[in-house]
Short mmCIF file of C-alpha atoms in Angstrom, two decimals:
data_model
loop_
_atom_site.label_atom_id
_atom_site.label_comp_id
_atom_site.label_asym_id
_atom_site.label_seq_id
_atom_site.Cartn_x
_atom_site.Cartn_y
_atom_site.Cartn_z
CA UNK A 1 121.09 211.58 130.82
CA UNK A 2 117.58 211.79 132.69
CA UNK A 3 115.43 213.78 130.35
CA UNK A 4 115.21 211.42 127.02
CA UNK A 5 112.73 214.40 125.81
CA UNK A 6 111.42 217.58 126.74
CA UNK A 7 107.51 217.32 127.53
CA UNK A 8 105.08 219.63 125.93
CA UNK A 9 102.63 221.35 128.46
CA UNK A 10 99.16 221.83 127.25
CA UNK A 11 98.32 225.41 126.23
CA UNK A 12 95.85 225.31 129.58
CA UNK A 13 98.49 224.62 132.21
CA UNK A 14 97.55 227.29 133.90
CA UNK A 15 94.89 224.38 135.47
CA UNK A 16 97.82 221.92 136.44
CA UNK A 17 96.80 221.94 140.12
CA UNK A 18 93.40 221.43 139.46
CA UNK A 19 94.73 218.09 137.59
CA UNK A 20 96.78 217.57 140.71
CA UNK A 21 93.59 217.77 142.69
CA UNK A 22 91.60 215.96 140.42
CA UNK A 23 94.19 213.23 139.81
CA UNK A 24 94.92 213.30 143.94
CA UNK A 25 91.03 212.40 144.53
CA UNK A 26 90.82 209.45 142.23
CA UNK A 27 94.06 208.04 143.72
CA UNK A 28 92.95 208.67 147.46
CA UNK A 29 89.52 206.50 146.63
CA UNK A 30 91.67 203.78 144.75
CA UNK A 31 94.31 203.71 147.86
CA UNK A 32 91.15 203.30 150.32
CA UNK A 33 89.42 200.54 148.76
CA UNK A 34 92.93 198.91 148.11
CA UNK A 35 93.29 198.78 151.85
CA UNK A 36 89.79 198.96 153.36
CA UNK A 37 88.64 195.06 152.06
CA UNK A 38 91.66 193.27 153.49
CA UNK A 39 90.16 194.73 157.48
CA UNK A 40 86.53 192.76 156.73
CA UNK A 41 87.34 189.79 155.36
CA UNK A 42 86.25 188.29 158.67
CA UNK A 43 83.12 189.80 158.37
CA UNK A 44 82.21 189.09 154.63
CA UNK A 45 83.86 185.40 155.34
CA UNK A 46 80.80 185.14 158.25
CA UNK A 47 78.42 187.06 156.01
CA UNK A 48 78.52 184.98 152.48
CA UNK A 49 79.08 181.95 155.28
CA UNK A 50 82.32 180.94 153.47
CA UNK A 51 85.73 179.88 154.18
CA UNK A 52 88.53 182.42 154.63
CA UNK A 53 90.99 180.64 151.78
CA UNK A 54 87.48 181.13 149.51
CA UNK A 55 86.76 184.80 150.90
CA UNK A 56 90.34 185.90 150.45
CA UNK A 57 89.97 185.36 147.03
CA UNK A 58 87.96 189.31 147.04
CA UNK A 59 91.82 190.40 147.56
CA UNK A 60 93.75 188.22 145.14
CA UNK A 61 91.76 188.56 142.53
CA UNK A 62 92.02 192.18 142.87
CA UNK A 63 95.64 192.23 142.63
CA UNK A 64 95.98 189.64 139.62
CA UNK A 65 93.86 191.41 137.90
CA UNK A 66 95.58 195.30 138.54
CA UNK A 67 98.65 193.95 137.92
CA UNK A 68 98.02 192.46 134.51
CA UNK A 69 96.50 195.47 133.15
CA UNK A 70 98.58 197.97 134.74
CA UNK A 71 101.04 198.02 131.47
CA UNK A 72 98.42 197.58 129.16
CA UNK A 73 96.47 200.33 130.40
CA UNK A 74 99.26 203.00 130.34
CA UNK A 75 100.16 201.74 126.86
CA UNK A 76 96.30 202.46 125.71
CA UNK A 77 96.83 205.43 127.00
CA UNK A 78 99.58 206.20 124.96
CA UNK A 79 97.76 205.10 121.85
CA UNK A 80 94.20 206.65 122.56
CA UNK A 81 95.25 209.00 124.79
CA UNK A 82 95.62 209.06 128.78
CA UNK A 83 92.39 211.05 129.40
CA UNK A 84 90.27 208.91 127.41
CA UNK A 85 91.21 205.65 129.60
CA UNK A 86 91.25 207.85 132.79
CA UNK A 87 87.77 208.62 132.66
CA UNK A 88 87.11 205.48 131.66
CA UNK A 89 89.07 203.77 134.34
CA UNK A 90 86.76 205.95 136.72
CA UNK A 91 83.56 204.92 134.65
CA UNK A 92 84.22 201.10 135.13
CA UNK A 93 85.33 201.63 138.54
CA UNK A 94 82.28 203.32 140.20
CA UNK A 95 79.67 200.97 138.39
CA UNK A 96 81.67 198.28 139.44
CA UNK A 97 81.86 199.41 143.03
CA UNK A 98 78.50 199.73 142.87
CA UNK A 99 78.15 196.39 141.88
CA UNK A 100 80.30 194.89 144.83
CA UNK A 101 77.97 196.18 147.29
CA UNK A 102 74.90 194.80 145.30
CA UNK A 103 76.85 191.45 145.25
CA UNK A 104 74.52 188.40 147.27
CA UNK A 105 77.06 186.03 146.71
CA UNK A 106 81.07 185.52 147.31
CA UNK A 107 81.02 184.49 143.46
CA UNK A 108 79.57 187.89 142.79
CA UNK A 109 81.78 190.20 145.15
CA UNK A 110 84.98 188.51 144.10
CA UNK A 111 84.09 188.55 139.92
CA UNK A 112 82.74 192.62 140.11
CA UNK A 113 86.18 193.17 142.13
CA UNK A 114 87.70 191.53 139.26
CA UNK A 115 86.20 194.55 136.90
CA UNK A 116 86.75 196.77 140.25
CA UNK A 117 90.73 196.21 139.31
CA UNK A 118 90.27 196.71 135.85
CA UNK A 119 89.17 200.38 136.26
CA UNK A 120 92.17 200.81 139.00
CA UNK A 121 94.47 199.75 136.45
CA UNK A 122 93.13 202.42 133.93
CA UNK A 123 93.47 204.79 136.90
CA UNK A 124 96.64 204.16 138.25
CA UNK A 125 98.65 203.70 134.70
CA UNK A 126 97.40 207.32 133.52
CA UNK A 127 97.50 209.28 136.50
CA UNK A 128 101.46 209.90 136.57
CA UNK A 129 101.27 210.15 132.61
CA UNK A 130 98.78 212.92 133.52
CA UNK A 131 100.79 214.63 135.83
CA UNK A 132 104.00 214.66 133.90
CA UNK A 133 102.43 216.13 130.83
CA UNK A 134 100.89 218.98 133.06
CA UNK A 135 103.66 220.05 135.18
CA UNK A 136 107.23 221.25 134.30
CA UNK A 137 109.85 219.27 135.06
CA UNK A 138 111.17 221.62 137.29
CA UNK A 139 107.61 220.62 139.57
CA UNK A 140 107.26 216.97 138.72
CA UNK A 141 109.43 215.73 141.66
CA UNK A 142 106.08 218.22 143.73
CA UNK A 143 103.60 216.54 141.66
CA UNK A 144 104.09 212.85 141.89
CA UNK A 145 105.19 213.58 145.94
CA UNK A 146 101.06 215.23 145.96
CA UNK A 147 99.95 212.30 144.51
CA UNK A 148 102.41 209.87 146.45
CA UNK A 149 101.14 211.76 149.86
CA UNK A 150 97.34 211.03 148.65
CA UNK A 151 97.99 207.47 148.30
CA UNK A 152 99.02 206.80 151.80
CA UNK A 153 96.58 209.40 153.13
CA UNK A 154 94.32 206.66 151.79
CA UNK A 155 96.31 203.40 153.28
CA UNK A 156 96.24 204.84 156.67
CA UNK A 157 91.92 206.29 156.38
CA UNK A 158 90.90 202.39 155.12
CA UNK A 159 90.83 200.33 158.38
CA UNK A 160 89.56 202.71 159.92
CA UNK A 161 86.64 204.10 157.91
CA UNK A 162 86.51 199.97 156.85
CA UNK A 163 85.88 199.55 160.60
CA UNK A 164 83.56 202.37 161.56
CA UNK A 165 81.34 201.57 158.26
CA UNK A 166 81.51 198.23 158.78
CA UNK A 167 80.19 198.52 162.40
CA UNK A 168 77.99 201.14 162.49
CA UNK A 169 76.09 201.13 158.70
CA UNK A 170 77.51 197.87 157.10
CA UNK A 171 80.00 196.21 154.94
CA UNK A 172 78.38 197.29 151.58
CA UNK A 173 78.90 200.44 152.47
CA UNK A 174 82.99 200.04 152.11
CA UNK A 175 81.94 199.63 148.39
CA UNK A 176 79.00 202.62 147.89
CA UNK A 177 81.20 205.09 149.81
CA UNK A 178 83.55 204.91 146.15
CA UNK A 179 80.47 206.01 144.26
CA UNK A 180 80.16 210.00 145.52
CA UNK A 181 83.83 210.18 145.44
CA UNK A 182 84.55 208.68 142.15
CA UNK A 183 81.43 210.70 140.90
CA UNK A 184 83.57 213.76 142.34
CA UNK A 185 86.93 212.83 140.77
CA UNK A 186 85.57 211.96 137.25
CA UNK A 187 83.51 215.50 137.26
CA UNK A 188 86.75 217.25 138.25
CA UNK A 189 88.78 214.97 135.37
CA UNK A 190 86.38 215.91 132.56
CA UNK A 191 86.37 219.41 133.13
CA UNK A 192 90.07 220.06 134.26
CA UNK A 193 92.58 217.67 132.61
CA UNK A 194 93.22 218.55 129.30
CA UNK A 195 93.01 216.06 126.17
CA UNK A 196 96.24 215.69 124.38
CA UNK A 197 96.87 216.87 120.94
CA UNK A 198 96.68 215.07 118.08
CA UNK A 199 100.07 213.23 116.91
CA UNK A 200 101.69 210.27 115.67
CA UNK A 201 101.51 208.61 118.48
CA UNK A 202 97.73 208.49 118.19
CA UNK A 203 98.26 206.46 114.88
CA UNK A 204 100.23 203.60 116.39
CA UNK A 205 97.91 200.07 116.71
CA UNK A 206 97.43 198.64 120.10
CA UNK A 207 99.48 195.30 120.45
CA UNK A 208 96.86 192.75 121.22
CA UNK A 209 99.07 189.79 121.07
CA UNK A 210 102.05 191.23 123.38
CA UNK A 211 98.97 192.58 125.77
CA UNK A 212 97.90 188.71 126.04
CA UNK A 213 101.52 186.97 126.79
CA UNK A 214 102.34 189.60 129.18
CA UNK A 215 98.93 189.70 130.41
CA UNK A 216 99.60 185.54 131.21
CA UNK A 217 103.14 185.26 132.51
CA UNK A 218 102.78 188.57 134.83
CA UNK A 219 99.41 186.92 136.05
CA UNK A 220 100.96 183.40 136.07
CA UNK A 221 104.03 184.27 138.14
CA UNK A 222 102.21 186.52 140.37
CA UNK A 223 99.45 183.71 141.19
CA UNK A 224 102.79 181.06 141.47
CA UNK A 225 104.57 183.29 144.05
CA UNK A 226 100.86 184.60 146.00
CA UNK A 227 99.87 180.84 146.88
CA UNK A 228 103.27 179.01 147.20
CA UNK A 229 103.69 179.64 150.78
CA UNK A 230 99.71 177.77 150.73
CA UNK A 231 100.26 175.21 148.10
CA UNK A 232 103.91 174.56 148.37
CA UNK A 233 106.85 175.76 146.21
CA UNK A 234 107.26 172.62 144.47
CA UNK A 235 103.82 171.32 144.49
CA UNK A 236 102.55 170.80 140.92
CA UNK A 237 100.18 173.84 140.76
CA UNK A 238 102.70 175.97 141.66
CA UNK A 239 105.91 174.45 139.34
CA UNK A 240 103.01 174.35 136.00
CA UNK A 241 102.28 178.37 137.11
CA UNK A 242 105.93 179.15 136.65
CA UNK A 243 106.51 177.19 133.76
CA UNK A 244 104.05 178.70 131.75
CA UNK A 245 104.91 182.61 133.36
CA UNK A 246 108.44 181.63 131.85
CA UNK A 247 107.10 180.48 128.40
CA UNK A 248 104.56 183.59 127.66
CA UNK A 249 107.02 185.86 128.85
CA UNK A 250 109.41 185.00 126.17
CA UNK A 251 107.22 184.94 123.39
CA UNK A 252 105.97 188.05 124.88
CA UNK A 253 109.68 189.75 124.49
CA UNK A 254 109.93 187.64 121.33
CA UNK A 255 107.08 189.28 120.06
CA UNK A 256 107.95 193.03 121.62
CA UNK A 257 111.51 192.98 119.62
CA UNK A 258 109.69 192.95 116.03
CA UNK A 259 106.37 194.39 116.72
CA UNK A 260 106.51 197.99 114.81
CA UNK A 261 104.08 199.10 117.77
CA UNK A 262 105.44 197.26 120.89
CA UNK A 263 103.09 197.15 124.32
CA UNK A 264 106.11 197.38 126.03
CA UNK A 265 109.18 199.79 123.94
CA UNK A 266 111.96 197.12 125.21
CA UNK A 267 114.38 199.96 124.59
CA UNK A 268 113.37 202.02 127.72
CA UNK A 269 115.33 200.00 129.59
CA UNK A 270 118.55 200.64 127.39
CA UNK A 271 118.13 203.86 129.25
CA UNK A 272 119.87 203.53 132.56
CA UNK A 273 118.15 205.73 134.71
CA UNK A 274 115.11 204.27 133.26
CA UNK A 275 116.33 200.64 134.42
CA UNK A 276 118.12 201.66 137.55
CA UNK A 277 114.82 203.43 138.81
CA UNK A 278 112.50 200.56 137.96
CA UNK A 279 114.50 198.17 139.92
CA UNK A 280 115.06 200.56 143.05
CA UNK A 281 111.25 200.35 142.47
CA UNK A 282 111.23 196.69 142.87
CA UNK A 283 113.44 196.72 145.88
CA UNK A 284 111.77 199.34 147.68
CA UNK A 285 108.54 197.61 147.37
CA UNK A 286 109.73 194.08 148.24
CA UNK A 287 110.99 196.14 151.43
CA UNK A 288 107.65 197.76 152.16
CA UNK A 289 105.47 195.05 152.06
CA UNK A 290 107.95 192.37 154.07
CA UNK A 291 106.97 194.96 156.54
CA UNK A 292 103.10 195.45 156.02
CA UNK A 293 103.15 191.44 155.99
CA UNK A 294 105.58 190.68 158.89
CA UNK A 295 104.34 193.22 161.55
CA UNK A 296 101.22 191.94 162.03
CA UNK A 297 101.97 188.63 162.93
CA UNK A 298 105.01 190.29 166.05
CA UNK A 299 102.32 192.95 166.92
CA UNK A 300 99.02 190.68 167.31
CA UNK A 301 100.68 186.63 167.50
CA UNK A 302 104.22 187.49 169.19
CA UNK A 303 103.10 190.75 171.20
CA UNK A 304 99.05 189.73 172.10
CA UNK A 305 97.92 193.31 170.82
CA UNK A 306 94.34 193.62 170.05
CA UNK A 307 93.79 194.60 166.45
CA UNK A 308 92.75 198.33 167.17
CA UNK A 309 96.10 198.66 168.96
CA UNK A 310 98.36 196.76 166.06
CA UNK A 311 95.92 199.29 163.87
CA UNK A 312 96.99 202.54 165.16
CA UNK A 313 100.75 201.48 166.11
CA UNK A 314 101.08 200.83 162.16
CA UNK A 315 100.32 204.00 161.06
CA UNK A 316 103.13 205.54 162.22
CA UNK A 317 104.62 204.44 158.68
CA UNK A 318 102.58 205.45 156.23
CA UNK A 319 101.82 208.71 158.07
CA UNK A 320 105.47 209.60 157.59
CA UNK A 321 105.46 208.55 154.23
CA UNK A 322 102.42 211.57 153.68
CA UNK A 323 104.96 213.93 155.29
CA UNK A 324 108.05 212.66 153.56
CA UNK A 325 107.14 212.07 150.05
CA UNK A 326 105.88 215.95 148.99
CA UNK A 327 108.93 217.32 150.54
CA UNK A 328 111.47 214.96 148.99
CA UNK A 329 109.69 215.66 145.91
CA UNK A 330 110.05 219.25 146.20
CA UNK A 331 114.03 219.40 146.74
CA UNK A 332 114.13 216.29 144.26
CA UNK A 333 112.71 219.58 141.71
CA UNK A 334 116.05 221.53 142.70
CA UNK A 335 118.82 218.77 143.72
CA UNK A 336 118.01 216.15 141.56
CA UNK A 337 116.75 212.81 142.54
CA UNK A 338 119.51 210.53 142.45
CA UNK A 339 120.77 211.54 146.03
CA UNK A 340 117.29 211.47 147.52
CA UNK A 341 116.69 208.35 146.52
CA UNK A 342 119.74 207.16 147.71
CA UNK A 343 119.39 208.66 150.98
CA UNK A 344 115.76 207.04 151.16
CA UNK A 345 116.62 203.43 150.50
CA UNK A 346 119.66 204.08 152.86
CA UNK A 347 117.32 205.61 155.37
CA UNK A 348 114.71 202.24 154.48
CA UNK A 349 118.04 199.74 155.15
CA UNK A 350 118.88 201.01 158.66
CA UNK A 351 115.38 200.86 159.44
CA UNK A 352 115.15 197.32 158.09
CA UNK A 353 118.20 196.49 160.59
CA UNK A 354 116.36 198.01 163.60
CA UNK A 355 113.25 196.02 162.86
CA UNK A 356 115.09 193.36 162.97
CA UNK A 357 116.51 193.32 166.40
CA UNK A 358 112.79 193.97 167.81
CA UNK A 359 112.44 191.58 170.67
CA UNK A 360 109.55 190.38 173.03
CA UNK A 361 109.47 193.06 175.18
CA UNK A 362 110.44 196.07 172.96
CA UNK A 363 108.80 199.23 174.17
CA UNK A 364 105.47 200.64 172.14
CA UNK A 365 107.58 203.66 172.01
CA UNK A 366 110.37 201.64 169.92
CA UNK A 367 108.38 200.13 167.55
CA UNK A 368 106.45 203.59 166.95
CA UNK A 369 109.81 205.55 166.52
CA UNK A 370 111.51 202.16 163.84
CA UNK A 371 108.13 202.47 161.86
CA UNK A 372 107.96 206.07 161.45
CA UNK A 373 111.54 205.80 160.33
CA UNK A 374 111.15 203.01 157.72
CA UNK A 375 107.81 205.45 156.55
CA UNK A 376 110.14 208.13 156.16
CA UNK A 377 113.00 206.47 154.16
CA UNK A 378 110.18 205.07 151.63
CA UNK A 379 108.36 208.94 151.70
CA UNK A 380 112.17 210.03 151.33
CA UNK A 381 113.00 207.70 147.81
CA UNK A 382 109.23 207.66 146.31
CA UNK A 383 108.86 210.80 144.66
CA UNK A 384 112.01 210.90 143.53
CA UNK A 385 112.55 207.82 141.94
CA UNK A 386 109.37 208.12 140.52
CA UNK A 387 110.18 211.63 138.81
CA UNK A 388 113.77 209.75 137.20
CA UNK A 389 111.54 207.04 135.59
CA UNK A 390 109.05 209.60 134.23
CA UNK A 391 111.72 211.96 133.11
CA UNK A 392 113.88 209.73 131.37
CA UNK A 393 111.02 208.13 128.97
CA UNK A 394 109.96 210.48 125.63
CA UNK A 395 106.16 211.99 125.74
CA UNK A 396 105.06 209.27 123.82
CA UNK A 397 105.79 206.61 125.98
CA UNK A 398 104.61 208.29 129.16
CA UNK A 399 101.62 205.73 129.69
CA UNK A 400 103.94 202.56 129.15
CA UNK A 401 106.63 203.92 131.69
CA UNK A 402 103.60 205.21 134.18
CA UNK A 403 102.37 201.33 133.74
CA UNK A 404 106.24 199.65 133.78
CA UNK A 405 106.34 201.81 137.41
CA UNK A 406 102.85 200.66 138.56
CA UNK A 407 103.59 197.05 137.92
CA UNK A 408 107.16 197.15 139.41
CA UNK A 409 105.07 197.82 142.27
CA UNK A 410 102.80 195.21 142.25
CA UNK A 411 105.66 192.69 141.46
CA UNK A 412 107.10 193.95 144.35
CA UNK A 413 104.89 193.47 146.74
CA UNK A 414 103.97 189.91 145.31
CA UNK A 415 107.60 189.45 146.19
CA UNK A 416 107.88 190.80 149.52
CA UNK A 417 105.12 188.98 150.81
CA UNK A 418 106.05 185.89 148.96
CA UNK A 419 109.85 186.00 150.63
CA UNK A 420 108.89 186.97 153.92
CA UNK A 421 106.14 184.39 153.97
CA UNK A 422 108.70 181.69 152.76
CA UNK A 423 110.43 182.66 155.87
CA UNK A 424 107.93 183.31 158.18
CA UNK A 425 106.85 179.81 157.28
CA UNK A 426 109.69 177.82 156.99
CA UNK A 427 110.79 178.87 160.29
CA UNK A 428 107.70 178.50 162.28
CA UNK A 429 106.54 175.05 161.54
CA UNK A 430 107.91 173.40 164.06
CA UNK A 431 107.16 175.44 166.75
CA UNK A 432 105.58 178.48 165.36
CA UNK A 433 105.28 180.43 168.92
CA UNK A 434 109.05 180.40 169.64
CA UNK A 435 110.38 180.75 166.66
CA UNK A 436 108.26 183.60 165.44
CA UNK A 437 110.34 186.08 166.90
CA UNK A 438 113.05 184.66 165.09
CA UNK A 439 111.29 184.26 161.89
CA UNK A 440 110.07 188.15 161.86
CA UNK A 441 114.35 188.90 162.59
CA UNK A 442 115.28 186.98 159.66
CA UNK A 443 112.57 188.35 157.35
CA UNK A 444 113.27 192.04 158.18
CA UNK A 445 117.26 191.14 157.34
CA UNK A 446 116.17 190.08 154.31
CA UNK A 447 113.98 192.91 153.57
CA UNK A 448 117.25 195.12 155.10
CA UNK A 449 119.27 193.66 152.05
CA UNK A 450 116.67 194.39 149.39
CA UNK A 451 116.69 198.35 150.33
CA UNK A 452 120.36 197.96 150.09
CA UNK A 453 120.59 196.46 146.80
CA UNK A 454 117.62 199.25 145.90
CA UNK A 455 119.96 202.22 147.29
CA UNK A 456 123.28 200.49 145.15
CA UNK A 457 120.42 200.51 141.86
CA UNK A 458 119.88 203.89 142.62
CA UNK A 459 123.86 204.80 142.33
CA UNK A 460 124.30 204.29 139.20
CA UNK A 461 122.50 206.62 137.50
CA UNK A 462 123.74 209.79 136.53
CA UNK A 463 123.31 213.02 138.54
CA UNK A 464 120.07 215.52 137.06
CA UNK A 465 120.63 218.39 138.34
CA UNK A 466 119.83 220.04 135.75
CA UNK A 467 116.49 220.17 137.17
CA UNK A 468 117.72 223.16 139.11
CA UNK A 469 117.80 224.81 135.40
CA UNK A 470 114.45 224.74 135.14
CA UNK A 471 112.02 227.32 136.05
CA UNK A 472 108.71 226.81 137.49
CA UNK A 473 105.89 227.70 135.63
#
């Protein structure tokens, strides 16, 4: 069974795309400033006159800091309800933004990107919540592709509007650019997404404890598996990190299975579509980013491309996930999504297998055509996968399994990067030019199996097509 319970449209759906848009905008500016700071690091590093392992620091902290708030955002959302931490996701975000470009000092920039992540967490936890409480089911597959499409619209505009803003007008301007956009998306929020009715739900007391054990283990394993390739997967940093990610995460579950209002509802994930879905999600991700990290290092180190042509040959990935995600979503609305996510991570696996046997002198044309067709299986399994999670959670959980879905992103890309860096540097120490090619073969086989075991996670849940039953409002 996918649909634990049926979701209750606001009287005013009649504004649902006008949510979509509005909910679309603020997840195109959090997808561009996601990817727009990693392409001047180089230049802040030279303009705070600062070391590269401090300056990175703007990107880590970034992602610690989303990641650990990502389940207790969609979980205050639940409680207080998801516009109320939407708007004030956006709120936090723009000031904060603000304050990045104001920043005079590395210190500064890396501790307002700190808040920065806190209103992306508030963002990105509520925004499929949103969307699933304002569309049918028989459109959420539609929805969730929209917003899927807008967050890789974003991933492929931020090196380039990083580049042409940092070159022509200046890095702060990366940062102020989030200001007239977030300004847009928060008028449209206010004024089109509708508050949710009063309930129970609304009753239930925020779990401060469980937010602060999750809050350390998920930030504790995540810093443990970000640095060991730098520090050294059994250097004492590194061992004390996942000690103590082990320790508050079992007092956090300790503390989940007798709390009368858990962070996290540990029954979800009695529901197998539910479970199945999140770890496709997992797998999916750990696939995705093995690429994002990996490619880099054949295009510009193995290949001697020039950034602005590594640049533009990676976009044929993302650009295919814009195309393919709406339109998987759409026939997810009428097939189900078990079989399109099974076809995606399939898709994602042969792709993973091509990568793999890219050599020295592989043609520009090759490597366009394998990207595009690892964008496409991801575009192809997104949507979908995301629709099963959200449909198989009740109303009143919508913000935890929104958050459970954003953070089995984040751990996912933590782990991709963290595998194929193990690889990538275990491999190359020795001799790091000839073995590179090697290394990159070995990490996209490893990413190949991932998809593999996604696509097998994806199997075994049940068939929905009931969707099909469903008419569109």
């Amino acid at each position: 069974m996918t649909e634990t319970t049926s979701h209750t449209l606001p009287a005013n759906h009649q504004n649902k795309y006008w949510v979509l848009f509005s909910v679309g905008v603020g997840t195109f500016m959090t997808a561009l400033d996601g990817s727009v700071v990693n392409t001047i690091l180089p230049v802040l590093r030279d303009h705070f006159n600062s070391d590269i392992a401090s300056i990175e620091w703007t990107v880590v902290i970034y992602l610690l800091v989303l990641s650990a708030f990502l389940l207790t955002s969609g979980r205050a959302g639940d409680v207080h309800g998801h516009k109320k931490i939407y708007v004030s996701g956006f709120v936090i975000f723009i000031i904060s933004s603000a304050l990045c470009g104001l920043s005079s000092t590395a210190p500064m920039l890396v501790t307002f990107r700190a808040v920065q992540a806190l209103g992306a967490s508030m963002l990105a936890a509520n925004s499929p919540a949103i969307l699933t409480k304002n569309f049918p089911p028989a459109q959420r597959g539609q929805a969730l592709g929209m917003q899927a499409t807008m967050t890789y619209l974003g991933l492929v505009a931020g090196p380039s509007l990083g580049g042409l803003f940092t070159q022509y007008i200046g890095w702060r301007t990366v940062f102020y650019i989030n200001i007239p956009v977030g300004l847009t998306a928060l008028i449209l929020s206010i004024k089109f997404i509708p508050l949710e009715p009063k309930n129970d739900t609304n009753r239930d007391r925020f779990d401060l404890k469980g937010a602060f054990f999750f809050s350390a283990g998920l930030v504790s394993l995540l810093l443990a598996l970000n640095q060991a390739h730098a520090w050294g997967w059994t250097s004492l940093p590194i061992l004390g990190l996942i000690t103590l990610s082990i320790i508050s995460l079992a007092i956090f579950i300790a503390i989940e299975r007798k709390a009368p209002s858990p962070m996290l509802d540990l029954s979800l994930f009695y529901n197998l579509t539910f479970s199945a879905a999140t770890i496709s999600a997992v797998m999916n991700y750990i696939s995705l980013y093995s690429i994002i990290f990996l490619m880099p290092f054949y295009l510009l180190q193995g290949r001697a491309f020039n950034p602005a042509q590594a640049g533009l040959l990676l976009t044929a990935q993302p650009l295919l996930m814009a195309v393919a995600a709406p339109i998987s979503g759409y026939l997810s609305d009428r097939i189900g999504t078990r079989t399109p996510a099974i076809t995606g991570l399939a898709v994602l696996a042969v792709a993973m297998f091509l990568l793999s046997r890219l050599t020295p002198t592989s043609s520009i044309t090759n490597i366009v055509v394998l990207l595009a067709i690892a964008g496409l299986g991801t575009g192809i399994f997104i949507s979908p996968n995301s629709s099963a999670l959200m449909g198989s959670s009740p109303s009143n959980r919508q913000g935890t399994a929104a958050g459970v879905l954003a953070t089995a992103r984040s751990l996912g890309m933590v782990l991709g990067v963290g595998i194929a860096g193990a690889i990538l540097t275990s491999i190359t120490t020795d001799a790091p030019d000839s073995a590179l090619f090697t290394a990159v073969q070995v990490g996209f086989l490893a990413a190949m199996i991932s998809a593999i075991l996604g696509s097998l996670s994806a199997s075994l849940r049940s068939d929905d097509r009931q969707f099909k039953q469903h008419k569109t409002n």
